[in-house]
C-alpha positions as a LaTeX table, in Angstrom:
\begin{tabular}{lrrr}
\hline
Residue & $x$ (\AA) & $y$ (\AA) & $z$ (\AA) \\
\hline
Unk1 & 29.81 & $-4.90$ & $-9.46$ \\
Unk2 & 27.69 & $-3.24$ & $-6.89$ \\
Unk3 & 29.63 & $-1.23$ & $-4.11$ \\
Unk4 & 28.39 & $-1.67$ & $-0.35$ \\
Unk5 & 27.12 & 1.77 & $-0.59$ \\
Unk6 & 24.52 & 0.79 & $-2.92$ \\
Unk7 & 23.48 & $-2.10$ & $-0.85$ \\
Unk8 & 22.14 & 0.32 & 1.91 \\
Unk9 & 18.31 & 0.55 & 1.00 \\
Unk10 & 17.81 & $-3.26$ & 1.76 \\
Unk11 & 18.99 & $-2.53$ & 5.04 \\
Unk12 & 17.32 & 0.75 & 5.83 \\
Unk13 & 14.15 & $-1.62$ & 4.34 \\
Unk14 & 14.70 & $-4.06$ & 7.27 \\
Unk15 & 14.75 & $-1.65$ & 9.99 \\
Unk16 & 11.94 & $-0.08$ & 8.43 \\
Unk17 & 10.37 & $-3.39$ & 8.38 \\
Unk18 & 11.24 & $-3.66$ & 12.14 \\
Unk19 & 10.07 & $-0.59$ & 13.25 \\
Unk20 & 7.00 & $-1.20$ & 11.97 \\
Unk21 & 6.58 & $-4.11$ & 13.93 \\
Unk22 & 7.59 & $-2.92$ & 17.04 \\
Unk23 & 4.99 & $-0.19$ & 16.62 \\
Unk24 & 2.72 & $-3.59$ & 17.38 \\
Unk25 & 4.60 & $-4.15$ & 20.78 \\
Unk26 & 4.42 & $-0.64$ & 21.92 \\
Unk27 & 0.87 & $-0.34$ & 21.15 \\
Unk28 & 0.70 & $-3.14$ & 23.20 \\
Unk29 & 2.54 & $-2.21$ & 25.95 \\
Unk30 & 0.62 & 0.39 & 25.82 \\
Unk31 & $-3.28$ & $-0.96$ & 25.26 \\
Unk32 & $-2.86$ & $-4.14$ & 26.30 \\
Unk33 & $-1.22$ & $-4.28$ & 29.77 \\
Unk34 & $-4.10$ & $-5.84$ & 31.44 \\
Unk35 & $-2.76$ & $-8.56$ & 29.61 \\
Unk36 & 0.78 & $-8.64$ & 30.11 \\
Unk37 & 2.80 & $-11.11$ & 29.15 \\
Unk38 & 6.23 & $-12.25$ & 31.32 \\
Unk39 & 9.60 & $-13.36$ & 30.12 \\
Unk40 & 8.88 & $-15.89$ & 28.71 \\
Unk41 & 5.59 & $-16.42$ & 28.31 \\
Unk42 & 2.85 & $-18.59$ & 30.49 \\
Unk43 & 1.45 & $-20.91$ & 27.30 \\
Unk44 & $-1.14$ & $-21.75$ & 29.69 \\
Unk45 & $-3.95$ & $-18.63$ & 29.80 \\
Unk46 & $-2.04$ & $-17.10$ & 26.83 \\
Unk47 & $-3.77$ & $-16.14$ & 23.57 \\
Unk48 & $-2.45$ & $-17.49$ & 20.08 \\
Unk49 & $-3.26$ & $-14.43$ & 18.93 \\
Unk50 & $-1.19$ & $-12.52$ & 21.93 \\
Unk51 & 1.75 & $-15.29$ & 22.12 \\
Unk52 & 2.77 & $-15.25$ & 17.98 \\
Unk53 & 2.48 & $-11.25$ & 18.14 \\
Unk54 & 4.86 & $-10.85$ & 20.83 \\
Unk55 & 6.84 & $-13.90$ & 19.51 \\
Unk56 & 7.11 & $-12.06$ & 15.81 \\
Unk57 & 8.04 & $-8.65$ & 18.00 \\
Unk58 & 11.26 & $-10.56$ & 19.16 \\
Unk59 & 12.49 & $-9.84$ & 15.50 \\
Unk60 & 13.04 & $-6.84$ & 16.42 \\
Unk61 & 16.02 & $-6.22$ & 18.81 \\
Unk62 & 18.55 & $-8.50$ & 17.73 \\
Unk63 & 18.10 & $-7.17$ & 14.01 \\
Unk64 & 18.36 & $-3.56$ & 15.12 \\
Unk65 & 21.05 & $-4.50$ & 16.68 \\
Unk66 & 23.05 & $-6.63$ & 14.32 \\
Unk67 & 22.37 & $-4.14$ & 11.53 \\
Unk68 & 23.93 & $-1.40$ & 13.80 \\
Unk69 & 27.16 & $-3.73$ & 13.68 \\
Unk70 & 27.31 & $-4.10$ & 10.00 \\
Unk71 & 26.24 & $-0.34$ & 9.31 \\
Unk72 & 29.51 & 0.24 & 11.64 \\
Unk73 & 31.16 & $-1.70$ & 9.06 \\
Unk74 & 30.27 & 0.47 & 6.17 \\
Unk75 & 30.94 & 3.53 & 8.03 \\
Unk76 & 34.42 & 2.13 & 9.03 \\
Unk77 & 34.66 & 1.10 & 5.21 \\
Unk78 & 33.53 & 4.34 & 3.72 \\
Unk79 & 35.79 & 6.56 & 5.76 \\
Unk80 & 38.79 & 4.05 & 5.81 \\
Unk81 & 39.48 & 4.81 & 9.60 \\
Unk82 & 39.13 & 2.74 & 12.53 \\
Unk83 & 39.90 & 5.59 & 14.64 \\
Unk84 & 36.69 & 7.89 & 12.95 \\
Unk85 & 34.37 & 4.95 & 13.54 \\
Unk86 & 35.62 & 4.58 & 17.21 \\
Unk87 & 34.74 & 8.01 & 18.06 \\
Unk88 & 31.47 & 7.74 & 15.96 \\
Unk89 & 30.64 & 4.57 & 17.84 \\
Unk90 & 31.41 & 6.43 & 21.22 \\
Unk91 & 29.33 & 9.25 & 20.76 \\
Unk92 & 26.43 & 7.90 & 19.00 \\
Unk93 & 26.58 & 5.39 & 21.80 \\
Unk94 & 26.60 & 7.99 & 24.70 \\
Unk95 & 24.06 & 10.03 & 22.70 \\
Unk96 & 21.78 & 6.85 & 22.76 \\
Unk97 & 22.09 & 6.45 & 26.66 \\
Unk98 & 21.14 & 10.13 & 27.21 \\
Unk99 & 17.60 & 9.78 & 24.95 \\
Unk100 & 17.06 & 6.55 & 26.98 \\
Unk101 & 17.50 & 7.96 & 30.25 \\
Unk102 & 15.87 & 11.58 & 29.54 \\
Unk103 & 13.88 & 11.48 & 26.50 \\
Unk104 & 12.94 & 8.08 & 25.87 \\
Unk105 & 12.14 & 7.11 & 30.06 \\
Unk106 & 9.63 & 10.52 & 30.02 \\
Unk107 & 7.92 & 8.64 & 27.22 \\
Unk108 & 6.71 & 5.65 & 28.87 \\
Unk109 & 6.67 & 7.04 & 32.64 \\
Unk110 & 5.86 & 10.97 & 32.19 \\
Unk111 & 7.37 & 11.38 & 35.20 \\
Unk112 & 10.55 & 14.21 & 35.20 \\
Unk113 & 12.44 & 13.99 & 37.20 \\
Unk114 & 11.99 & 9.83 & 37.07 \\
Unk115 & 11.67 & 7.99 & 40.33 \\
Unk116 & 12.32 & 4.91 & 38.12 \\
Unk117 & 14.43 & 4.66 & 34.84 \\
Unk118 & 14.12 & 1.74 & 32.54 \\
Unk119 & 17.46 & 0.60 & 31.13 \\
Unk120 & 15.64 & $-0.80$ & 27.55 \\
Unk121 & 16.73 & $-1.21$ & 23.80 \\
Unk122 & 18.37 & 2.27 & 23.19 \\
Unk123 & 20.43 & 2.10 & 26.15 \\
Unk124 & 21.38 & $-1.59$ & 24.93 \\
Unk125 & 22.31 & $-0.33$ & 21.48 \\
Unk126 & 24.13 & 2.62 & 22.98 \\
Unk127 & 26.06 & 0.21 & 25.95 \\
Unk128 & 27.05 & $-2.23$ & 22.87 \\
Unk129 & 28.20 & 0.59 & 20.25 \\
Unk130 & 30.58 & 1.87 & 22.97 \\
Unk131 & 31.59 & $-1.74$ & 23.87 \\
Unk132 & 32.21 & $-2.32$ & 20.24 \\
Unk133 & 34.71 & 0.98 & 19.93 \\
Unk134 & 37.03 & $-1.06$ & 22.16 \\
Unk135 & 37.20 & $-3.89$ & 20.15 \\
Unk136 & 37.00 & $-2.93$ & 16.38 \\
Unk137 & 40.94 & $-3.06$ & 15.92 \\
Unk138 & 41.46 & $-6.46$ & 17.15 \\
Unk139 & 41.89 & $-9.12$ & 13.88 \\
Unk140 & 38.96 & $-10.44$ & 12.38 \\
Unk141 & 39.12 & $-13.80$ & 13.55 \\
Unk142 & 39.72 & $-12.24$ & 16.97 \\
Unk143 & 36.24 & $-10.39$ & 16.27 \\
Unk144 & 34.65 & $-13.26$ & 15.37 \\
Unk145 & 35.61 & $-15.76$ & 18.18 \\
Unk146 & 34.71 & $-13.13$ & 20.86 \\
Unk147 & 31.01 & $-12.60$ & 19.46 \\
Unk148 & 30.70 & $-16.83$ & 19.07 \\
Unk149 & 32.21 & $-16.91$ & 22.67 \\
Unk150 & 29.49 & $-14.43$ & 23.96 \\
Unk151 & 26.63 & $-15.86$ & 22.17 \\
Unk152 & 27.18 & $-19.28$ & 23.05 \\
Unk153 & 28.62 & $-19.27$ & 26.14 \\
Unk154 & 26.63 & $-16.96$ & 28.26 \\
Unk155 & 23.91 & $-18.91$ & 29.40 \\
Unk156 & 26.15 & $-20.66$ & 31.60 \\
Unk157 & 26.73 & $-18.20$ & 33.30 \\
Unk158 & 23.18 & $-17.83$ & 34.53 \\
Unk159 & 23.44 & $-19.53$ & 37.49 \\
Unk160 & 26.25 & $-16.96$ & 38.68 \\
Unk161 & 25.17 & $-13.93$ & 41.26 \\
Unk162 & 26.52 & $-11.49$ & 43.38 \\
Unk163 & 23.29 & $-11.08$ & 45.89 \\
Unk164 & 25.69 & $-10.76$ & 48.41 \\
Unk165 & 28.44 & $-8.65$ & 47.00 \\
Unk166 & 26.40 & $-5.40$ & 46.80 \\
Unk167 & 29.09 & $-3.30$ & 43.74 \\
Unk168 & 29.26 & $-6.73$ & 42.03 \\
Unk169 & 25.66 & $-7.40$ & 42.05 \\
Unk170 & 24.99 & $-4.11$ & 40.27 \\
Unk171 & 27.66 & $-4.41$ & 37.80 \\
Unk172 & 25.81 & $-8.13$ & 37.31 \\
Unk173 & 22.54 & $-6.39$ & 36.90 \\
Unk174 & 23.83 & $-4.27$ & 33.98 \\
Unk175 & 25.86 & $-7.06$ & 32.05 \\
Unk176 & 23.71 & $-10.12$ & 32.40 \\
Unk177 & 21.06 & $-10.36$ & 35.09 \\
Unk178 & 17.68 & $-8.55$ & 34.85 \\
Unk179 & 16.83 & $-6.73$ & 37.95 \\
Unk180 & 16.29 & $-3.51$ & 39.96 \\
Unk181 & 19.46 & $-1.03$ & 40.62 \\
Unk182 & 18.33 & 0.96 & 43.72 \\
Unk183 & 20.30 & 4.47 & 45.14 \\
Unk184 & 18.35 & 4.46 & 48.50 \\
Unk185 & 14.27 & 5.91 & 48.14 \\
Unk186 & 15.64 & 8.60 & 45.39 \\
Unk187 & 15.78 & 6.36 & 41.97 \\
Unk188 & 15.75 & 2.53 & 41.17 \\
Unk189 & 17.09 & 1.87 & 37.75 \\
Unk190 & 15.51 & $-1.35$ & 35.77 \\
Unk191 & 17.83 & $-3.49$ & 33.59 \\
Unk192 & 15.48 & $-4.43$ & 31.03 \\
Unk193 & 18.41 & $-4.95$ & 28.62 \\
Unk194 & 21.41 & $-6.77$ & 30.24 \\
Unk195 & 23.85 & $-5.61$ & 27.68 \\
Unk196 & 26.72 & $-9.10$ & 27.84 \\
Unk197 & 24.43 & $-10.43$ & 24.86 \\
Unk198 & 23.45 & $-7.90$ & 23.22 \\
Unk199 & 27.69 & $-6.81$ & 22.54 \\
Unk200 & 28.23 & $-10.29$ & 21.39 \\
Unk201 & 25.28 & $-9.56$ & 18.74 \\
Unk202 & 26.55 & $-6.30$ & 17.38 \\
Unk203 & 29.82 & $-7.50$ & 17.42 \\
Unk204 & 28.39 & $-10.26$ & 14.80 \\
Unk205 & 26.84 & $-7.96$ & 12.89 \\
Unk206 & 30.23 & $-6.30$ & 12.48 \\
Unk207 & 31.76 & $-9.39$ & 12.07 \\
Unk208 & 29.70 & $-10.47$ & 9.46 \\
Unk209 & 29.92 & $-6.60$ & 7.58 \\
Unk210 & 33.85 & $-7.43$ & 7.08 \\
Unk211 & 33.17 & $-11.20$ & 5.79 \\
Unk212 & 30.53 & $-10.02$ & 3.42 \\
Unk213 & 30.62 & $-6.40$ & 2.20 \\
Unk214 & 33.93 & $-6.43$ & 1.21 \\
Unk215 & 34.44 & $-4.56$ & $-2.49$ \\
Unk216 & 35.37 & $-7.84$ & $-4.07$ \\
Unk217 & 32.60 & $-9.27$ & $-3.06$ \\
Unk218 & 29.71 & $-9.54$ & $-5.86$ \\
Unk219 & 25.87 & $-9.30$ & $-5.16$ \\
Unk220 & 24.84 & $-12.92$ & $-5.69$ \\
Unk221 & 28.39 & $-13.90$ & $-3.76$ \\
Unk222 & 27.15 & $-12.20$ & $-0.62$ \\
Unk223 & 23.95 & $-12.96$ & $-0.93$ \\
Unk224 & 24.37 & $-16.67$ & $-0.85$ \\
Unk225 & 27.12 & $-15.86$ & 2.08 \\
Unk226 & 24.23 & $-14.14$ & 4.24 \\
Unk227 & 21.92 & $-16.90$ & 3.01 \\
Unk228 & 24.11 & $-19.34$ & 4.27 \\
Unk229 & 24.55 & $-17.79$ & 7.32 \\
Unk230 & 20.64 & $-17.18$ & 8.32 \\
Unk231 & 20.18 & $-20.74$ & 6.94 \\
Unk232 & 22.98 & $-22.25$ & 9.58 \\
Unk233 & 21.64 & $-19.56$ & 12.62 \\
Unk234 & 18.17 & $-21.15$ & 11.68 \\
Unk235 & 19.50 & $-24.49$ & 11.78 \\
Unk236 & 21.40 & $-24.50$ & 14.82 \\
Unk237 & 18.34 & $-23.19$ & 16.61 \\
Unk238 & 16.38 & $-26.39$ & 15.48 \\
Unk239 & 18.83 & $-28.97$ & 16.61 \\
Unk240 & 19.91 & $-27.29$ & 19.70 \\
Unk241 & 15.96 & $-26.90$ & 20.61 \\
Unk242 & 15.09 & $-30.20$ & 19.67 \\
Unk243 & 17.73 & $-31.42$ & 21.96 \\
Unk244 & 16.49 & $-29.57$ & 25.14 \\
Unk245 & 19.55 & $-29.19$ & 27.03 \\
Unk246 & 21.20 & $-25.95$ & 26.10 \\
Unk247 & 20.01 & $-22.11$ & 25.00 \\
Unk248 & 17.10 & $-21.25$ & 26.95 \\
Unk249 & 14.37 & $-23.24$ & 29.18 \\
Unk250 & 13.28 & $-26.40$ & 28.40 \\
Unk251 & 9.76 & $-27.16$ & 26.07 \\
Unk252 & 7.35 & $-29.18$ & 26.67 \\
Unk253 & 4.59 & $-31.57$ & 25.18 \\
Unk254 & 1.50 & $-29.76$ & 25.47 \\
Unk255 & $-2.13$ & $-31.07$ & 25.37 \\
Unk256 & $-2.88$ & $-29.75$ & 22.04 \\
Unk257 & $-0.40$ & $-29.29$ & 18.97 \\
Unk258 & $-0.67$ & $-25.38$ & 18.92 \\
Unk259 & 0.63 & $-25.28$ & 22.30 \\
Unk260 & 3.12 & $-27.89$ & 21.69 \\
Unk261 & 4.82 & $-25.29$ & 19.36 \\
Unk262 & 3.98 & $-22.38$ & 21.36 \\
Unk263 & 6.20 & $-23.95$ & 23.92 \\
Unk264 & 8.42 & $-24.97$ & 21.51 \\
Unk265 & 9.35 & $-21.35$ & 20.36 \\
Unk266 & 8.86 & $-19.25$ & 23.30 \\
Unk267 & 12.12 & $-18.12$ & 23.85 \\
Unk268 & 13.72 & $-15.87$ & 26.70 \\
Unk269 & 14.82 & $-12.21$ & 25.93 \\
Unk270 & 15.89 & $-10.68$ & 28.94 \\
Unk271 & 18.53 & $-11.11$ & 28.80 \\
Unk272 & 18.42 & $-12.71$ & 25.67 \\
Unk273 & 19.35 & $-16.70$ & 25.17 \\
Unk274 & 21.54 & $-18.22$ & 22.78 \\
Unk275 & 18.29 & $-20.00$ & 21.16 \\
Unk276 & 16.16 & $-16.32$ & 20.96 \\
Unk277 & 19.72 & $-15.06$ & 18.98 \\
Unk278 & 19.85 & $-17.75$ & 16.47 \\
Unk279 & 16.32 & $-17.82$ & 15.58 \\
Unk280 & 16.41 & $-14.13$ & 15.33 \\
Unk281 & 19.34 & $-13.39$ & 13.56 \\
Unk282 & 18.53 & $-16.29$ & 11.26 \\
Unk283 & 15.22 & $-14.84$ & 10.16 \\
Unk284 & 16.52 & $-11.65$ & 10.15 \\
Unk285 & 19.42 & $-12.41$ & 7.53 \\
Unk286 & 17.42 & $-14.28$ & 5.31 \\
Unk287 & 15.02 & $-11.35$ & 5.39 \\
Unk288 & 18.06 & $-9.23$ & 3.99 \\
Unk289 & 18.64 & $-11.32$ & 1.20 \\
Unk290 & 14.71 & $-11.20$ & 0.24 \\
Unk291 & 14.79 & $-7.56$ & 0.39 \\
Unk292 & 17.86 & $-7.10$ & $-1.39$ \\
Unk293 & 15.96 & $-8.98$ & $-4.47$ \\
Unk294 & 13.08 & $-5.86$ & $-4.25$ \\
Unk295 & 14.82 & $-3.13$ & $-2.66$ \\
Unk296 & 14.48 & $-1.07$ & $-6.04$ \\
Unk297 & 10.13 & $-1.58$ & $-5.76$ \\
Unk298 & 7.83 & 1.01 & $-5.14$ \\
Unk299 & 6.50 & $-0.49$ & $-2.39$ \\
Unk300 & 9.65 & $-0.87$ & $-0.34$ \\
Unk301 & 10.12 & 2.90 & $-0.52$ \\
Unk302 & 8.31 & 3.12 & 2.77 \\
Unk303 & 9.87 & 1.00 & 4.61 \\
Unk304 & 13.26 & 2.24 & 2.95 \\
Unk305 & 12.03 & 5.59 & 4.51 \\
Unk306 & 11.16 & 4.45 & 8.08 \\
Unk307 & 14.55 & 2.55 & 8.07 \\
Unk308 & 16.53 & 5.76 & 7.19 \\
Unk309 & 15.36 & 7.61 & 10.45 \\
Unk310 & 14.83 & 4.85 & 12.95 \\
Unk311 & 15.63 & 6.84 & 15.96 \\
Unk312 & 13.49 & 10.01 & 14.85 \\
Unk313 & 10.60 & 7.36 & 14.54 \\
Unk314 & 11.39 & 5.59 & 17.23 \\
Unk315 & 10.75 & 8.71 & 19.57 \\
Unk316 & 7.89 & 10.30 & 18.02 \\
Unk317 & 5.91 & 7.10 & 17.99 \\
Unk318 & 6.28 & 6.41 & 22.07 \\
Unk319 & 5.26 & 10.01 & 22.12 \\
Unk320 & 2.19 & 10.19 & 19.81 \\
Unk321 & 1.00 & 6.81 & 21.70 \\
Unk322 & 1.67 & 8.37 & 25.20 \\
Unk323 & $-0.69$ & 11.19 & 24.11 \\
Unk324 & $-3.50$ & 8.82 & 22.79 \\
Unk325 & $-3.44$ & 6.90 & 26.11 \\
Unk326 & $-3.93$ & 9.95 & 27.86 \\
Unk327 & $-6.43$ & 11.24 & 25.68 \\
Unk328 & $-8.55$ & 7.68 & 26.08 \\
Unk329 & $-8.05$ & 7.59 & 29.81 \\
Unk330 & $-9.66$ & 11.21 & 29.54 \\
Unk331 & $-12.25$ & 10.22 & 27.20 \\
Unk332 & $-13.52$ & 6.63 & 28.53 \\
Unk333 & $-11.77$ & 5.96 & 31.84 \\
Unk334 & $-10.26$ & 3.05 & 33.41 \\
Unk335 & $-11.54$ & 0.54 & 31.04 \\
Unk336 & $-9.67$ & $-2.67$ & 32.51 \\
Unk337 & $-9.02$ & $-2.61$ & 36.34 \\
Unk338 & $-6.20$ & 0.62 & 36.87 \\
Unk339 & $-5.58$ & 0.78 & 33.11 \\
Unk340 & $-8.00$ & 1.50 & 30.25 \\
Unk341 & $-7.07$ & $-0.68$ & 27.19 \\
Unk342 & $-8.74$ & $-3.06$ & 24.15 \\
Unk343 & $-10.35$ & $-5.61$ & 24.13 \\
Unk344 & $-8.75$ & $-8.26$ & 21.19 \\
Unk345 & $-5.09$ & $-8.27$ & 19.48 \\
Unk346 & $-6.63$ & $-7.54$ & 15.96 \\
Unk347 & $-7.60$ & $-4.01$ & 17.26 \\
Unk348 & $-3.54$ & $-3.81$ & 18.38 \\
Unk349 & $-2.61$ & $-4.47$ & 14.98 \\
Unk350 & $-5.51$ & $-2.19$ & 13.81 \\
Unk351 & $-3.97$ & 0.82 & 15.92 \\
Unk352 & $-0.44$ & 0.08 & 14.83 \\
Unk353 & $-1.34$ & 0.23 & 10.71 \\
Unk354 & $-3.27$ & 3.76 & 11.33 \\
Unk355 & $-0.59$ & 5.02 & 13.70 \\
Unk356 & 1.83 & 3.88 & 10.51 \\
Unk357 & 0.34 & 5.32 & 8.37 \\
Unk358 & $-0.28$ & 8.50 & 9.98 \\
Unk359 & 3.61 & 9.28 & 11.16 \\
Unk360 & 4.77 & 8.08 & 7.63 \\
Unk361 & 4.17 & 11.50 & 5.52 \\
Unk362 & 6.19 & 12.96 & 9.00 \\
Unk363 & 9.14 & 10.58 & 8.37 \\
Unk364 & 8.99 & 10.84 & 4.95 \\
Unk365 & 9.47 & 15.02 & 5.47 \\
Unk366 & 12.15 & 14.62 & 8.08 \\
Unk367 & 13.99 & 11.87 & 5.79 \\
Unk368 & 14.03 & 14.64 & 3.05 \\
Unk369 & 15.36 & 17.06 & 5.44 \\
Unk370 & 17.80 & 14.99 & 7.03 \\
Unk371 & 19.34 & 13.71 & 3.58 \\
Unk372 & 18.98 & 17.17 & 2.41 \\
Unk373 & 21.53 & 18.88 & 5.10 \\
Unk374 & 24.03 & 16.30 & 6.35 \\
Unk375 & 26.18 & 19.38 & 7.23 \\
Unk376 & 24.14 & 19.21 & 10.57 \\
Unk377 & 25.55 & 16.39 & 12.65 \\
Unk378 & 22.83 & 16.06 & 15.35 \\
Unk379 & 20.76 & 14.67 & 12.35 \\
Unk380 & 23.30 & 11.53 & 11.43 \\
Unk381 & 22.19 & 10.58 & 15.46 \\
Unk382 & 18.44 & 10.03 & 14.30 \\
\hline
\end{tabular}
């Protein structure tokens, strides 16, 4: 019987796997803004191409951040201490608010000090770790009620606002409402990530970490557990969407089929809705359980290797693109009104696959290095 601790290269395989295709969305965030998409998407005047690469990019948050839940679990499990995970959770979570306002901001803006700071996924992640700290002690089915509660329940509260009640308007901006957090003409802060969601997620993930990875609990046993559980996500997404009443806006017949189902699955992420977290989570459990069945291949090992320093590659890729924006603006100009970009998605994908395959003998060095000397704790951050 396998421990949990030999379980851990399927997950580092999905983050890998998610990384890599979130390299897509940055490259085009960062190529492609004269084509920007909103939350959610026009179907009208959008792409197929553009639509199903942002819509497969939505894998991405709610896996990181489910798999952050469980890998709390294991940490919790390894060390036998609820009190040494708490204080892990804090500062790893505080850590991951600092490199989202300094580090991760100068990325996308280049602009120190910021006149703007976007509150995105690391700040999320970091917001929900330290949420999670004050909950890990409470019973399991405690744990699990509260994360149900959260996922289900908060789109009714998106009606609620506090336009007019200035300290709980901001506090509303940060928990469930995206908007603009302004200190006079000095900074404006952008909730990109209200974080009410995104707690009930990781709390899942913990949730589910204590249900499945127990030491009783035999390979095929919990995979058929997170089976079933992607399988009912999944489920639940199709009946509640079919029914158009509940989770997110409302689709609509289309003229043709394609953009029936575009409509169909374009689902809200900011913050995001009960139906964007069950399709999400669904696909991204059932991914688990495939790569579980060929972790030990040698052509997961990259992905295994990307997933083992997400945060390292996280950074240097915003970076790296940064500096190849700057070096095309320099090179060919303004290409596409105020910002120079391409011209089709297959060249986003095209950039994304070199750019991988470029950082990956970089990750693959600091991987060695970081496994090599976990005696320095900065390195267990990225």
């Amino acid at each position: 019987m396998a421990t949990p601790f030999q379980r851990l290269q399927a997950i580092d395989a999905l983050r890998g796997l998610v990384m890599l295709i979130m390299m897509v969305d940055h490259v085009r965030e960062t190529f492609y803004l004269h084509h920007q998409v909103p939350d959610p998407m026009l179907i009208p005047g959008t792409d197929e191409p553009l639509f199903f690469s942002r819509m497969v990019a939505h894998l991405c948050a709610p896996v990181f951040v489910l798999l952050t839940g469980l890998s709390t679990y294991l940490y919790q499990h390894k060390h036998n201490s609820i009190q040494m995970t708490r204080e892990f959770l804090i500062k790893r979570g505080l850590f991951l608010v600092f490199l989202e306002l300094i580090v991760i901001n100068f990325a996308w803006t280049a602009q120190f000090p910021p006149d703007v700071v976007y509150l995105q996924v690391i700040w999320a992640i970091g917001f929900s770790m330290i949420a999670l700290s004050a909950v890990i002690g409470l019973p399991k089915k405690w744990l699990w009620l509260l994360s149900l509660v959260v996922i289900f329940g908060h789109n009714l509260l998106d009606t609620i606002s506090f336009a007019d009640i200035p300290i709980m308007h901001q506090l509303w901006l940060i928990l469930h409402e995206r908007g603009w957090i302004e200190f006079g003409e000095v900074i404006r802060f952008r909730t990109s990530y209200p974080v009410l969601p995104w707690i009930g997620v990781i709390i899942l993930g913990y949730c589910i970490g204590t249900s499945v990875f127990g030491d009783s609990t035999s390979v095929q046993k919990r995979n058929r557990t997170l089976l079933t559980f992607g399988m009912v996500s999944i489920a639940l997404f199709v009946v509640l969407r079919l029914a158009n009443i509940y989770g997110d806006q409302a689709w609509l017949m289309m003229p043709t089929l394609s953009e029936t189902f575009m409509s169909f699955m374009n689902l809200t992420k900011y913050p995001p809705s009960l139906l964007f977290i069950l399709w999400n989570v669904g696909i991204g459990l059932v991914l688990l359980v495939m790569l579980q069945k060929i972790e030990t291949k040698s052509w997961i090992k990259p992905l295994v290797v990307i997933g083992s320093v997400p945060m390292f590659f996280y950074i240097v890729h915003l970076y790296v693109l940064k500096l190849l924006y700057v070096f095309a603006v320099q090179q060919f100009g303004m290409t596409h009104g105020e910002y120079f970009g391409v011209n089709d998605v297959s060249t986003l994908w095209f950039i994304a696959i070199a750019l991988s395959i470029l950082l990956y003998p970089l990750m693959r060095a600091f991987a060695k290095f970081k496994h090599g000397n976990k005696h320095i704790t900065i390195l267990k951050y990225l």
